Amino acid sequence: MKKPLLVLCSFLLISLSLFAQKPNKLNSNEIYEKIQKLNFLGTALYIAAHPDDENTRLIAYLANNVKARTGYLSLTRGDGGQNLIGPEIRELLGVIRTQELLAARNVDGGEQLFSRANDFGYSKHPDETLKIWDKEKVLSDVVWAIRTFKPDVIINRFDHRTPGTTHGHHTSSAILSVEAFELANDKNKFKNQLKYTNTWQPKRLFQNTSSWFFRGREDAFKKATKGFTKLNIGVYYPLKGLSNNELASIASSQHLCQGFGRLTTRGTQNEYLEFLKGTPLKDKNYVFSGINTTWNRLKNGGEIGAILYEIENNFNFVNPSKHLPKLLEAYEKIKRLDDAHWRSLKLKEIKEIIEACAGLYLEVSATSSSGIPNSDIAINIEVLNRSDITSYLYSYDYSYNNTTTTIEVDKQLEDNVKINLKGNLPIKNKNYSAPYWLEKEASLGMYTVDNQLLIGNPETKRPLQVTFNLNIWEHDISFTKDVVYRYSKRDKGEIYEPFEVLPKVTTKLKDKVLIFSSDEPKKVSVEVRAGANNTKGKVELNVPTSWEVTPKEIEFDIQQKNDKQIVEFLVTPPKNQSDGKLTVTANIDGKLYKKELVEINYNHIPKQSVLLNSEAKIVRLNIKKAGNYIGYIKGAGDVVPESLQQIGYTVVAINPLEINDENLHKYDAVVLGIRAYNVVKELKFKQKFLLDYVEKGGNMIVQYNTNRGVDVAAPFSLTLSRDRVTDEFAEVSILAKNHALLNFPNKITNDDFKGWVQERGLYFPNSWSKEYTPILSMHDKGETAKKGSLLIAKYGKGNYIYTGLSFFRELPAGVSGAYKLFANMLSVGKSNVEVKSIIKK
């Protein structure tokens, strides 16, 4: 029986990936579920710190079983983590994780919110977290989320009472939630928000726990949760053909860049909620106990409920259009509600139901994937009514610069007779459609977003929209649709992409860090990409004082939109060590363009267009190296190979399947990428050949792996732990000052640990056999010394190195000392004579 279940899970995940970017088309079951949610007037907000912190089981349960409007407030976008599916890190990883969260919510039925907090990496204590984040600003964002989302109940993922026992971001999310619970109703707190919203007091606050937090301590779990609210989240949904925990597993599997793809689970499963604040529950096992969640909650809501409950109780699954007259009657009444919050929410919900019941298909597709400001974009419009309900399309309109333009159509929509229209939409002085939180420079802990109405939004509003003005059964109703780009590929079928407004020209440097290991000049290539036809101008490089670049500028002339032209400059570094910033500027008729376009395109999320500053760090580095030919076994999305090529190494990717007892000896060193043993399962079958390579005189470097169920199969015993040093400024003590690794070909001193970014390292071994020599010692404030960041052992004629130092962050950031240390690791054993000479001196 196991094989069919595996096939079903795979099919579901593949289907979600293939259709992730296509418009939602509701079937009868989904329409009915939408009506059930329309008839529930209660809201829950789940709060945690990162993408993947959310409990998809509980979110899915609240959204699909209880039918509550359910949101997840993730304080960060997960920018500080690692990426298992590609090379994107930092802000680009945050873009991916944002979209994965939206994909998860699309599955489990929740909504997504954020704060401006920047995920700066692992933090061991909330005191550090809240200092780097700017506590007051993030607290204001949590208050803003509560005031605008207006939850009846709030559920924290983490415990605010246990600082220092888990990730500092985790505890901080709970601390801020507890504070914001009452501050949201304080009219004297964050007064500027009250221009746009009202104060709000949630009814109660919970903390979510489960057996996962008490693994191996069943008795302690039973004792701790006695008297807690217990929810069986394993309920089955016949309309979906899935249980709630199956649905949650599929939602969680959208976090692919974090390796969260998983099998679905079924059966009874309990989640527990500890009541923290607010109005006590009358029914211990119902979070909305005592809260009116019916239409009677609203003034004049009872008459709306009388209509909609009747539709829910007697829903016509064969022909939902039969309910359109009553739905339209309820729609008119909802428009007249006094409560602006519920009026807005329920109008959006009922319009979606009306559109689906009428079988309406409304689409605006651009003939290109992007346009530039102050231009026109050609569009194709498709309108289709697939019901026998009399409907008319009066017009469609679009807005720009606070001006609305209406295009008259005045056509009856006959049953299943398609109307195709063509037109042009002007893009008048539109902002670019890149992620709004990346428009301004961020600090280590905070993104800069000045517009209060943008704070918390998961993504930038689509730049172009068209509103269709219809009359259905003598009721005027409008539907607004984003302009999309729709096309097909023979090997993929129909594809939808977001339509973007982008600059007329963007430029791109191949490398984000340019390392000059001598004072010899280097060619620096700039890719110029046209955002429109017939794009002409000049491009120039700007370098720091003491650096030189020739020529001063180069002309470009690109005839076709999206075509590229490569131009080359010669950059000469100074003779002495130096670093700075190199920037690219394109000039078209006096207008300057300084952005790079990064496109992120994975099957499970919509294509993303991100605009970053077109720049690179340039480093003149006095560095020496021995050996040149490096074999690299890729792990989980690091760019260390490209960084090593920058300083003159020839780096060859090794296919793990092809490793044998003959093809490794040609390499001066073999390097395993980050988390290689975690993600490259073939390595456990190839370890014999790798160790034979070392034993015969090779140099093998293994970068960090997580300690969960992995055997790095080192030549001598070592035990991985969760030890890490998160403070990039933490003092480093050199333990083995005379070891070759610190002396050849570069002398390593404490100065080489200055300028490191985000952290020192992670998942250090905490015990090892006597054959290893620990090279460095470091620790975070208040902790014991960690000596496992860099270990080396002689094995046969060669050397085995294990390191948890974060070279995958430091090398792409152009940290000079990290380059020197890595060059020394690659050079170990190359010249014993020279090493002895260095040590003597």
Coordinates of N, CA, C and O in Angstrom, one line a residue, residues 50 106 118 369 637 753 776:
H50 N 10.1 33.3 11.3 CA 10.7 33.0 10.0 C 9.7 32.2 9.1 O 8.8 31.5 9.6
N106 N -1.5 29.5 0.0 CA -2.4 29.1 -1.1 C -2.9 27.7 -1.0 O -4.0 27.4 -1.4
N118 N 14.7 42.3 9.5 CA 15.7 41.7 8.6 C 16.3 40.5 9.3 O 16.8 40.6 10.4
S369 N 6.4 40.3 -21.5 CA 6.5 40.1 -20.0 C 6.8 41.4 -19.3 O 6.6 41.4 -18.0
G637 N 24.0 24.9 -2.6 CA 23.8 26.2 -3.1 C 24.9 27.2 -2.7 O 24.5 28.4 -2.5
F753 N 40.6 38.0 10.8 CA 39.3 37.7 11.2 C 38.4 39.0 11.4 O 37.4 39.0 12.0
L776 N 41.8 26.9 15.9 CA 41.2 28.2 16.4 C 40.3 27.9 17.5 O 39.7 26.8 17.7

